[in-house]
Tab-separated table of C-alpha atoms and ligand atoms in Angstrom:
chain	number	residue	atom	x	y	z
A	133	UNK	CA	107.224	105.466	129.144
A	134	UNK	CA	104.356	106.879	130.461
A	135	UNK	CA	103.774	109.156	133.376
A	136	UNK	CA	104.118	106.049	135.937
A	137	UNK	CA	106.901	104.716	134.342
A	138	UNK	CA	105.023	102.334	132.684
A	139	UNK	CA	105.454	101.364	128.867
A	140	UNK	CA	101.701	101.232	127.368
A	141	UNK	CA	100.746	99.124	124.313
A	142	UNK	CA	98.669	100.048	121.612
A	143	UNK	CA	97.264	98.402	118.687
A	144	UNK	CA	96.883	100.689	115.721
A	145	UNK	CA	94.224	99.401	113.133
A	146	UNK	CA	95.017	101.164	109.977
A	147	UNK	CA	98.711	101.771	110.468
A	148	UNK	CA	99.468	101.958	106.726
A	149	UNK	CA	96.745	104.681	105.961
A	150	UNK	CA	97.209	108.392	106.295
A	151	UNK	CA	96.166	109.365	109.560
A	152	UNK	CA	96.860	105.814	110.929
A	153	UNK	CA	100.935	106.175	109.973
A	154	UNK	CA	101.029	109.764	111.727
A	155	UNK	CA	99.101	107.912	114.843
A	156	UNK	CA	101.669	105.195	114.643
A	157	UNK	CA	104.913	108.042	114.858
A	158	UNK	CA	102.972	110.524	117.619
A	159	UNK	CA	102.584	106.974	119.846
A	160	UNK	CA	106.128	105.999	119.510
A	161	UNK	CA	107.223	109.183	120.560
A	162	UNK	CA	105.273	109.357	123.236
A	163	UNK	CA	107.091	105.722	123.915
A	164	UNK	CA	104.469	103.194	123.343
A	165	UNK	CA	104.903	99.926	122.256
A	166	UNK	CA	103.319	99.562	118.822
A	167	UNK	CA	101.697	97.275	117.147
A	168	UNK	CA	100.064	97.847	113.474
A	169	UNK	CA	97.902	96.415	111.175
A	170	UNK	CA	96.707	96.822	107.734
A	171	UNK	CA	96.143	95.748	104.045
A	172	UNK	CA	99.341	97.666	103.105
A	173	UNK	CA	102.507	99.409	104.556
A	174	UNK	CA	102.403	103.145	104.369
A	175	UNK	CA	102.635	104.416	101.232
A	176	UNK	CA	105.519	107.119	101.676
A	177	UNK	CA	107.249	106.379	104.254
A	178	UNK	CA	108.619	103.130	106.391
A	179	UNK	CA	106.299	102.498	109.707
A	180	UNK	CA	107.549	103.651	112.792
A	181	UNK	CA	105.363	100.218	114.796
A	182	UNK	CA	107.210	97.952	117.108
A	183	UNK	CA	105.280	95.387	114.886
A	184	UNK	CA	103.950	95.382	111.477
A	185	UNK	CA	101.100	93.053	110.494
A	186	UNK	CA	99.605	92.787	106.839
A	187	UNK	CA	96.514	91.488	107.338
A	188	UNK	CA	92.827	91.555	106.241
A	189	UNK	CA	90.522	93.078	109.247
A	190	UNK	CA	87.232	91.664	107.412
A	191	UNK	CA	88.982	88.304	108.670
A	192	UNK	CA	87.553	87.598	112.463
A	193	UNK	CA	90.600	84.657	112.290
A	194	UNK	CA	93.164	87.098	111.520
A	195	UNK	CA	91.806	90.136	113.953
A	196	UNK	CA	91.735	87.748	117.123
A	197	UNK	CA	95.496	86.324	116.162
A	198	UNK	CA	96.073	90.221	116.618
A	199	UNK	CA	95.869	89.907	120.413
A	200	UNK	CA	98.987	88.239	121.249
A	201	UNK	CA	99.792	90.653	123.738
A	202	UNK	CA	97.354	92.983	125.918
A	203	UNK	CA	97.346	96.139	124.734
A	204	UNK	CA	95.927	99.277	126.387
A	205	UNK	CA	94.173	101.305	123.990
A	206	UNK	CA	92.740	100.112	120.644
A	207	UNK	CA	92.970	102.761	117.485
A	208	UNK	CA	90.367	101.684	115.099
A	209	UNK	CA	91.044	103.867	111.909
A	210	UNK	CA	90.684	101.385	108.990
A	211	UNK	CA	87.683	102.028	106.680
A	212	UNK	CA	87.040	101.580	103.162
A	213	UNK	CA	87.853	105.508	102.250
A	214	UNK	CA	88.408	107.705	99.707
A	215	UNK	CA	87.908	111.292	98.484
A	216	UNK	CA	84.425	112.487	96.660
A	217	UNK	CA	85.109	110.520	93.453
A	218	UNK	CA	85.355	107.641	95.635
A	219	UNK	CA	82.418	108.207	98.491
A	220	UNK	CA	80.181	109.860	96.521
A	221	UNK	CA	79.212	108.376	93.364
A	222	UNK	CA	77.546	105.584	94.638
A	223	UNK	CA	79.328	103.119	92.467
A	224	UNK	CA	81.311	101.444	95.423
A	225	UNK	CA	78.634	101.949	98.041
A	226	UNK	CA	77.981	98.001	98.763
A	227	UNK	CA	81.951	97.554	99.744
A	228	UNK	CA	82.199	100.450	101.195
A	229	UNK	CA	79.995	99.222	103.547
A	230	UNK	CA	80.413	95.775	103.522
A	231	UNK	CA	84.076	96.076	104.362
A	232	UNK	CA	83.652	98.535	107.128
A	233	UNK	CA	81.221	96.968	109.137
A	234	UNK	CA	82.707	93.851	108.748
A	235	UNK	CA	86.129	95.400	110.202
A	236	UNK	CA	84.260	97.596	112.952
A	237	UNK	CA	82.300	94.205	113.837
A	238	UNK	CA	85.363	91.948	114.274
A	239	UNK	CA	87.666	94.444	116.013
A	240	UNK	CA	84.703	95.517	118.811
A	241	UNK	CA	84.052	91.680	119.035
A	242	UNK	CA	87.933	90.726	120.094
A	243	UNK	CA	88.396	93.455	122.209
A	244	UNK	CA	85.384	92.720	124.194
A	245	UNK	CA	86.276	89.074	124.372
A	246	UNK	CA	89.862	90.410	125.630
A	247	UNK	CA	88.344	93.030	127.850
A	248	UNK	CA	90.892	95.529	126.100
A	249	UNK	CA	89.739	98.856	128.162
A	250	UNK	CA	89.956	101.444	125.926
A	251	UNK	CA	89.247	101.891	122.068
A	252	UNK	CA	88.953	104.965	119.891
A	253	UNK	CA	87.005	104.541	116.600
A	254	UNK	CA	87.150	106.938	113.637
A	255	UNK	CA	83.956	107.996	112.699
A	256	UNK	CA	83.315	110.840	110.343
A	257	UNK	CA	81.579	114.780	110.007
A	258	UNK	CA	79.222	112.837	106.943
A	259	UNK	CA	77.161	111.093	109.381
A	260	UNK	CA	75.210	114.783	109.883
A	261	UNK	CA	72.012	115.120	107.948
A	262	UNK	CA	72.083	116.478	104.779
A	263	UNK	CA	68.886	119.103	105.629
A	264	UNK	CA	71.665	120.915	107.830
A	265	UNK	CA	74.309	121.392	105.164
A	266	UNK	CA	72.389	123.151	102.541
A	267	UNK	CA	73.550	126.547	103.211
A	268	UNK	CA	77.346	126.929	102.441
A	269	UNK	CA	77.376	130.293	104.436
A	270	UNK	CA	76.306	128.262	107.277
A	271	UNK	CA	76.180	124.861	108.193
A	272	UNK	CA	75.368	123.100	110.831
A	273	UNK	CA	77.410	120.213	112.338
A	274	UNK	CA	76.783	120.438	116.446
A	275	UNK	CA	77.077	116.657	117.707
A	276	UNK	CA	73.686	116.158	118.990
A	277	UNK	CA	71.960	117.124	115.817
A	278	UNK	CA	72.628	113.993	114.246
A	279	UNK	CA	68.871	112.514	114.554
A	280	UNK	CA	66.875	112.751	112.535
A	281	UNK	CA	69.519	111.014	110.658
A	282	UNK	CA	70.046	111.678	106.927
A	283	UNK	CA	73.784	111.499	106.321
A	284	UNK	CA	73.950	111.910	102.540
A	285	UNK	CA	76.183	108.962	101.695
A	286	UNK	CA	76.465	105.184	102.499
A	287	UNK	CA	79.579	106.075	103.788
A	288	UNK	CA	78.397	108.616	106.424
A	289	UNK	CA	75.354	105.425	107.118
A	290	UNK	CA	78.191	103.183	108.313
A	291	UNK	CA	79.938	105.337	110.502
A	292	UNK	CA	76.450	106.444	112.209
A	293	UNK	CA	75.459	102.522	112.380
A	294	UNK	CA	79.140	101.686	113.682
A	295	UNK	CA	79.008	104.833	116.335
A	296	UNK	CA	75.695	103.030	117.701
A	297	UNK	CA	77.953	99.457	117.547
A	298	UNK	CA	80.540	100.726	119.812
A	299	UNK	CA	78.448	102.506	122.237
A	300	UNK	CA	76.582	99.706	122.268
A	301	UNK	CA	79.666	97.372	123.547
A	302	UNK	CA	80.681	100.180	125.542
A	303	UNK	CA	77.399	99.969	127.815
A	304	UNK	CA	76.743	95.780	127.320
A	305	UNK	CA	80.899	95.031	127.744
A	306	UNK	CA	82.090	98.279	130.130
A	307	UNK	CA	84.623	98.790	126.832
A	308	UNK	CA	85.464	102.712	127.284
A	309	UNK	CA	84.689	103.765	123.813
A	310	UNK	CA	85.567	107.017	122.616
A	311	UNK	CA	84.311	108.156	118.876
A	312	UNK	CA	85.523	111.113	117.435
A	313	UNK	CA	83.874	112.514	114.075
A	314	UNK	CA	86.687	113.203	111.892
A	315	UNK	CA	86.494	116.406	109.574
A	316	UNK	CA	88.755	116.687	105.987
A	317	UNK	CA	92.002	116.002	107.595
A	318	UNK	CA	94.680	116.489	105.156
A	319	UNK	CA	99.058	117.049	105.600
A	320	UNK	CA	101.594	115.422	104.166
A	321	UNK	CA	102.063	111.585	103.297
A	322	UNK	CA	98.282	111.398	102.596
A	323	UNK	CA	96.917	110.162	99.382
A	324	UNK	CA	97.266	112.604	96.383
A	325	UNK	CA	96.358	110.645	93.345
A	326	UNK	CA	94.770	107.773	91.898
A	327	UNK	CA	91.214	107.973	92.697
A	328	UNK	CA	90.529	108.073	96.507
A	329	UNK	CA	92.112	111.802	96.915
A	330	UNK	CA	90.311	114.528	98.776
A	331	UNK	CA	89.869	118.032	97.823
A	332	UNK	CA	92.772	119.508	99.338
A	333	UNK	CA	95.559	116.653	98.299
A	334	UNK	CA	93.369	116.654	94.756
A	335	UNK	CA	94.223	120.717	94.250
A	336	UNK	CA	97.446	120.779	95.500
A	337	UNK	CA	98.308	118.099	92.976
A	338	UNK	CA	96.406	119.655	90.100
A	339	UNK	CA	98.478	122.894	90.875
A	340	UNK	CA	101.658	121.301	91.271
A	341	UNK	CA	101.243	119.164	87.678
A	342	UNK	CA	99.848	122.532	86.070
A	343	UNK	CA	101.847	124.309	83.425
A	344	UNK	CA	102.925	127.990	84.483
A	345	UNK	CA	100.005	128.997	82.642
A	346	UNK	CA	97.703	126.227	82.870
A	347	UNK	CA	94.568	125.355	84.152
A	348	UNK	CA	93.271	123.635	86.695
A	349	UNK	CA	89.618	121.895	86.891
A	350	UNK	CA	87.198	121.930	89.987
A	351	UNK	CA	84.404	119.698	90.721
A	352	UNK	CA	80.799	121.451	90.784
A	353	UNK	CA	80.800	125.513	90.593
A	354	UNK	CA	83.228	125.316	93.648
A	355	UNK	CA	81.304	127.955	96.015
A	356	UNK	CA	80.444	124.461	98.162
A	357	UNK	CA	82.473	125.175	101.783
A	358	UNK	CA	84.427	122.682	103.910
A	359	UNK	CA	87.351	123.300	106.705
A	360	UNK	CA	89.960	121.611	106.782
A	361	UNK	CA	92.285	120.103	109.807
A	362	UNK	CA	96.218	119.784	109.610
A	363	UNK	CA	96.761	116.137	110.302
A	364	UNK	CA	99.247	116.568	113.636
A	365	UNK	CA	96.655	118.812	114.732
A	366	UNK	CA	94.129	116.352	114.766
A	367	UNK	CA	96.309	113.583	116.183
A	368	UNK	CA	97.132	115.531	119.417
A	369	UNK	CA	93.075	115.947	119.498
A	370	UNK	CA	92.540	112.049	119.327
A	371	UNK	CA	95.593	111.287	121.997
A	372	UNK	CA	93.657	114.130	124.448
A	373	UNK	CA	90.309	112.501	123.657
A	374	UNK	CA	91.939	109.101	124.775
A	375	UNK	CA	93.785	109.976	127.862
A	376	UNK	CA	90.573	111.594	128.771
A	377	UNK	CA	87.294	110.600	130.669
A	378	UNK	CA	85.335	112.135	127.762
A	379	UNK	CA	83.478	109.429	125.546
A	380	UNK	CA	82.217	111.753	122.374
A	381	UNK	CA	81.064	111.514	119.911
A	382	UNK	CA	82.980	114.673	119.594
A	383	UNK	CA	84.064	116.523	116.183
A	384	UNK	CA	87.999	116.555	115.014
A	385	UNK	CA	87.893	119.584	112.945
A	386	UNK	CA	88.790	123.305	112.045
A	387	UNK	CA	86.179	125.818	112.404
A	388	UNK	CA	88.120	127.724	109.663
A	389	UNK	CA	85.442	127.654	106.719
A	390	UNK	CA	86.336	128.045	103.218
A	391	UNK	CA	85.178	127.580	99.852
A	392	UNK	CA	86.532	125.346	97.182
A	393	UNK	CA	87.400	128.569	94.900
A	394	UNK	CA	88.845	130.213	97.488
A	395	UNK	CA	90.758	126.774	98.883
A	396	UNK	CA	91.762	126.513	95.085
A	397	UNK	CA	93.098	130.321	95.200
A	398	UNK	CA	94.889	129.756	98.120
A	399	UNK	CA	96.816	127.150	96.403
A	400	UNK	CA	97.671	129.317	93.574
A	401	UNK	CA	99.273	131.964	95.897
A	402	UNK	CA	101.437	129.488	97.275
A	403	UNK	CA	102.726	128.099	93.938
A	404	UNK	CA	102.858	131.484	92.484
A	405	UNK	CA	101.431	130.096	89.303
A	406	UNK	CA	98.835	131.841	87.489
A	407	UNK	CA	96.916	128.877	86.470
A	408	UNK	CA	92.587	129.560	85.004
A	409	UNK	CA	90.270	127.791	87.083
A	410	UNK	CA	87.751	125.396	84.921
A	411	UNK	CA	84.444	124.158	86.733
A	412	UNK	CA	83.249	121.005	85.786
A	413	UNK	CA	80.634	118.549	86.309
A	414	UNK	CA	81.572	116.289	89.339
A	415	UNK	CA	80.495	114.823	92.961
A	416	UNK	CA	80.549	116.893	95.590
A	417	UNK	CA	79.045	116.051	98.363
A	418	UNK	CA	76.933	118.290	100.777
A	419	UNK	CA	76.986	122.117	99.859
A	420	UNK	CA	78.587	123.387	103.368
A	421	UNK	CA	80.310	121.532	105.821
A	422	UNK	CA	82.039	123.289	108.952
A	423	UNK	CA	83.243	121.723	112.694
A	424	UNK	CA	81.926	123.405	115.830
A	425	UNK	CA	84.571	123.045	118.210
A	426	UNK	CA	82.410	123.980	120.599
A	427	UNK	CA	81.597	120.542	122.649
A	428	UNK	CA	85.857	119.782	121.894
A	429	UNK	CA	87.252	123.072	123.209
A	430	UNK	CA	84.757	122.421	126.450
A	431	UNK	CA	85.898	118.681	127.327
A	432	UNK	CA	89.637	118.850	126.335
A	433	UNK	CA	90.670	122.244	125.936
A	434	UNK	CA	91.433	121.900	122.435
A	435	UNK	CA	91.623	123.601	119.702
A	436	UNK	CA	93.672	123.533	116.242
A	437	UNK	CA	97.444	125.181	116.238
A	438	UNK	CA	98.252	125.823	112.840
A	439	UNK	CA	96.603	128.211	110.372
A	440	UNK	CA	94.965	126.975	107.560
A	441	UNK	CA	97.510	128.313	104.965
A	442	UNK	CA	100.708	126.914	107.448
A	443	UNK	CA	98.870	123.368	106.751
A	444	UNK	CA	98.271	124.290	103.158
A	445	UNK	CA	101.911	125.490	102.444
A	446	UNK	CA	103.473	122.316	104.405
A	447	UNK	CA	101.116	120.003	102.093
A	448	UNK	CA	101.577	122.034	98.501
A	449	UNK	CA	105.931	121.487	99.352
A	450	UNK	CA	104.985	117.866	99.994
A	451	UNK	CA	102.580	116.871	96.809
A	452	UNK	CA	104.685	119.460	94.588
A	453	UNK	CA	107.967	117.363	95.677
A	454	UNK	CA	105.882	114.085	94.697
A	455	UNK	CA	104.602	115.593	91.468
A	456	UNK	CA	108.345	116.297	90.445
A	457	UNK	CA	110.435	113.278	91.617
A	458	UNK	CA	107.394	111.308	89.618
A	459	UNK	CA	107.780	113.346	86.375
A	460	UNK	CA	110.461	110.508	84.225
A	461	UNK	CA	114.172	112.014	83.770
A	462	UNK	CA	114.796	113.655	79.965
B	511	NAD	P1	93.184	105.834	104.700
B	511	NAD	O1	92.401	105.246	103.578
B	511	NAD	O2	94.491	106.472	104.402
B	511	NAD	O3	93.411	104.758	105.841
B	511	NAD	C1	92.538	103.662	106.047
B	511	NAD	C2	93.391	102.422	106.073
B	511	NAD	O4	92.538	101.288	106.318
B	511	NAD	C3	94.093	102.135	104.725
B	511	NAD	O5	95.499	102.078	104.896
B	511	NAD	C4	93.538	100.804	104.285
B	511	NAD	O6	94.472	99.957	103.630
B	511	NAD	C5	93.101	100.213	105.611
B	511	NAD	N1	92.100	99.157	105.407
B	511	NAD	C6	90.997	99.222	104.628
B	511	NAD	N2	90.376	98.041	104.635
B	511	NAD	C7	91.124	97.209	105.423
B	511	NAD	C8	91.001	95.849	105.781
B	511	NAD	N3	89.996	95.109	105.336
B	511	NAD	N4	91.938	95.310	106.592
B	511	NAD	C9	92.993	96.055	107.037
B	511	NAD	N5	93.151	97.361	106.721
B	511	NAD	C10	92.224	97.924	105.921
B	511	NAD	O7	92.188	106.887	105.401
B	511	NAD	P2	92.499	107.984	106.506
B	511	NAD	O8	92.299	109.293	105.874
B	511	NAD	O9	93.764	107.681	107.212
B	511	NAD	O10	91.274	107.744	107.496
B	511	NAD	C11	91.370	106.978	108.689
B	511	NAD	C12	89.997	106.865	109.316
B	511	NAD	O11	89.448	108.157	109.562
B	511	NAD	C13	88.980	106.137	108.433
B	511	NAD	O12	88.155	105.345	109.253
B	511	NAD	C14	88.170	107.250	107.831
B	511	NAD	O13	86.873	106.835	107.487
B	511	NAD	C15	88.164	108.261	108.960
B	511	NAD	N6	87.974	109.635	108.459
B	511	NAD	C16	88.983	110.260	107.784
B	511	NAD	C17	88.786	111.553	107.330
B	511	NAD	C18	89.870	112.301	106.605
B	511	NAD	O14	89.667	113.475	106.297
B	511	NAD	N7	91.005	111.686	106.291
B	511	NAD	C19	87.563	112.206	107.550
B	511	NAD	C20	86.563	111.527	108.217
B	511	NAD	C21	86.782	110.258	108.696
């Protein structure tokens, strides 16, 4: 129930991928009803929704057969995604964006036509140019020094276009839109192998599979710089964002920055292995990428709980467990 006694709905789009599952559980036990949607159940564990659909979001038939119900807030979190051997090559840059602005175009248009109030969309820290990120000692990622836009992937193109879709139905439609640039959000039950990995599920699996006196390889000469958020960290940032009268586009990040070595060492402490570290070629994306949690900390009073190693250690036990229940009994 909610403060007036009230139970809210929600519709979570995504509800099978990594941050979309967690959204799913924090809703619930804040007692929403809960409806989900996706292309897949999550991966590691069953959903916690009211209401399950598998379904196809590029599909304007099956997103408007969605809205059986009215819901009260919208959580738009399903993209074509994936880690820098995904994003970053350029080889799947036409779906990439093909699927996500198809998704972003059919979920804005049936919530308009349904005059759902509120909607939060997912957008992401590579929509800032790449002319700021050069410097891995300092980057710059303020929210209003997006334009001159030069995001440095297709991927960080779609989110800027889609940002500039929904704040466009937000002033033609009176939706109340709230967009929230995601930053490297990474915990437990996210994806850890298979191709669409990021960095810090990628390690901790490398680490994990490593022989006591192994090796482990990173991308590029590893002195690039990212921060990272703990996943229930940045759900409690997107439920404030919601319940607030703040629109965005905001960042969802730690301010904690850190270089790939170093995220890589950090790893190897916790495992207590003393693995070599191999740098190979690889894509890596921009050369420094931080949050400033300046604009966040100002509208919602927010700002991350956990450490960057408690987020680290809770994800290593997580992706180690994986790594040995998926090693094949002798
Ligand atoms: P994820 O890949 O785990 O989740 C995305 C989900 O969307 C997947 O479960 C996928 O099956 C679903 N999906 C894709 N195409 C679909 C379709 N056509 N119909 C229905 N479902 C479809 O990714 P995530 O890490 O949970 O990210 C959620 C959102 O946050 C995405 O929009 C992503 O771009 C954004 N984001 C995430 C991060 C991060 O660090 N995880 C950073 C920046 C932005």
């Amino acid at each position: 129930m909610t403060d007036s006694g009230v139970m809210k709905a929600a519709l979570v789009c995504g509800a099978g991928g990594f941050i979309g599952s967690h959204l799913v559980k924090y809703l619930k036990a804040k007692n929403y009803f809960v409806k989900g949607v996706d292309l897949k159940y999550p991966e590691f564990s069953e959903s916690h929704a009211d209401d399950f659909i598998i379904g196809d979001l590029r599909d304007p038939k099956l997103v408007d057969s969605l809205f059986d119900r009215g819901f009260d807030e919208v959580y738009q979190l399903a993209a074509d995604m994936g880690g820098a051997g995904y994003l970053f090559t350029g080889d799947s840059d036409a779906d990439i964006m093909h699927n996500s602005v198809l998704i972003n175009l059919n979920v804005l248009k049936s919530c308009a036509d349904r005059s759902i109030k509120k909607m939060f969309y997912s957008s992401s820290a590579c929509v800032y140019p790449e002319y700021n990120q050069l410097d891995p000692g300092n980057p710059n990622c303020v929210e209003d020094t997006v334009y001159p836009a030069q995001p440095d992937s297709e991927y960080g193109w779609e989110k800027l276009f889609s940002e500039r879709l929904y704040f466009s139905f937000m002033r033609n439609y009176g939706t109340d839109v709230k967009v929230a640039r995601f930053h490297n959000i990474f915990g437990p039950e996210g994806t850890y192998d298979g191709g669409k990995e990021k960095v810090p599920a990628a390690l901790a699996r490398k680490v994990a599979q490593a022989d006591e006196f192994g090796e482990i390889e990173i991308w590029g000469d590893g002195e690039q710089t990212r921060s990272f958020l703990y996943i229930d960290d940045c759900i409690e940032a997107v439920y404030r964002l919601m319940q607030s009268d703040f629109n965005g586009p905001v960042n969802i990040g730690s301010d904690q920055l850190i270089s790939i070595n170093n995220l890589a060492k950090q790893y190897l402490e916790i495992s207590g292995k003393n693995l070599k570290v191999r740098h190979i070629e690889g894509p890596q994306g921009v050369r420094g990428r931080n949050s400033d949690n300046r604009l966040i900390f100002e509208k919602l009073n927010w700002k991350p709980k956990l450490s960057l190693r408690q987020g680290l250690e809770k994800t290593y036990c997580w992706i180690s467990e994986q790594v040995l229940q998926s090693i094949p009994n002798t």
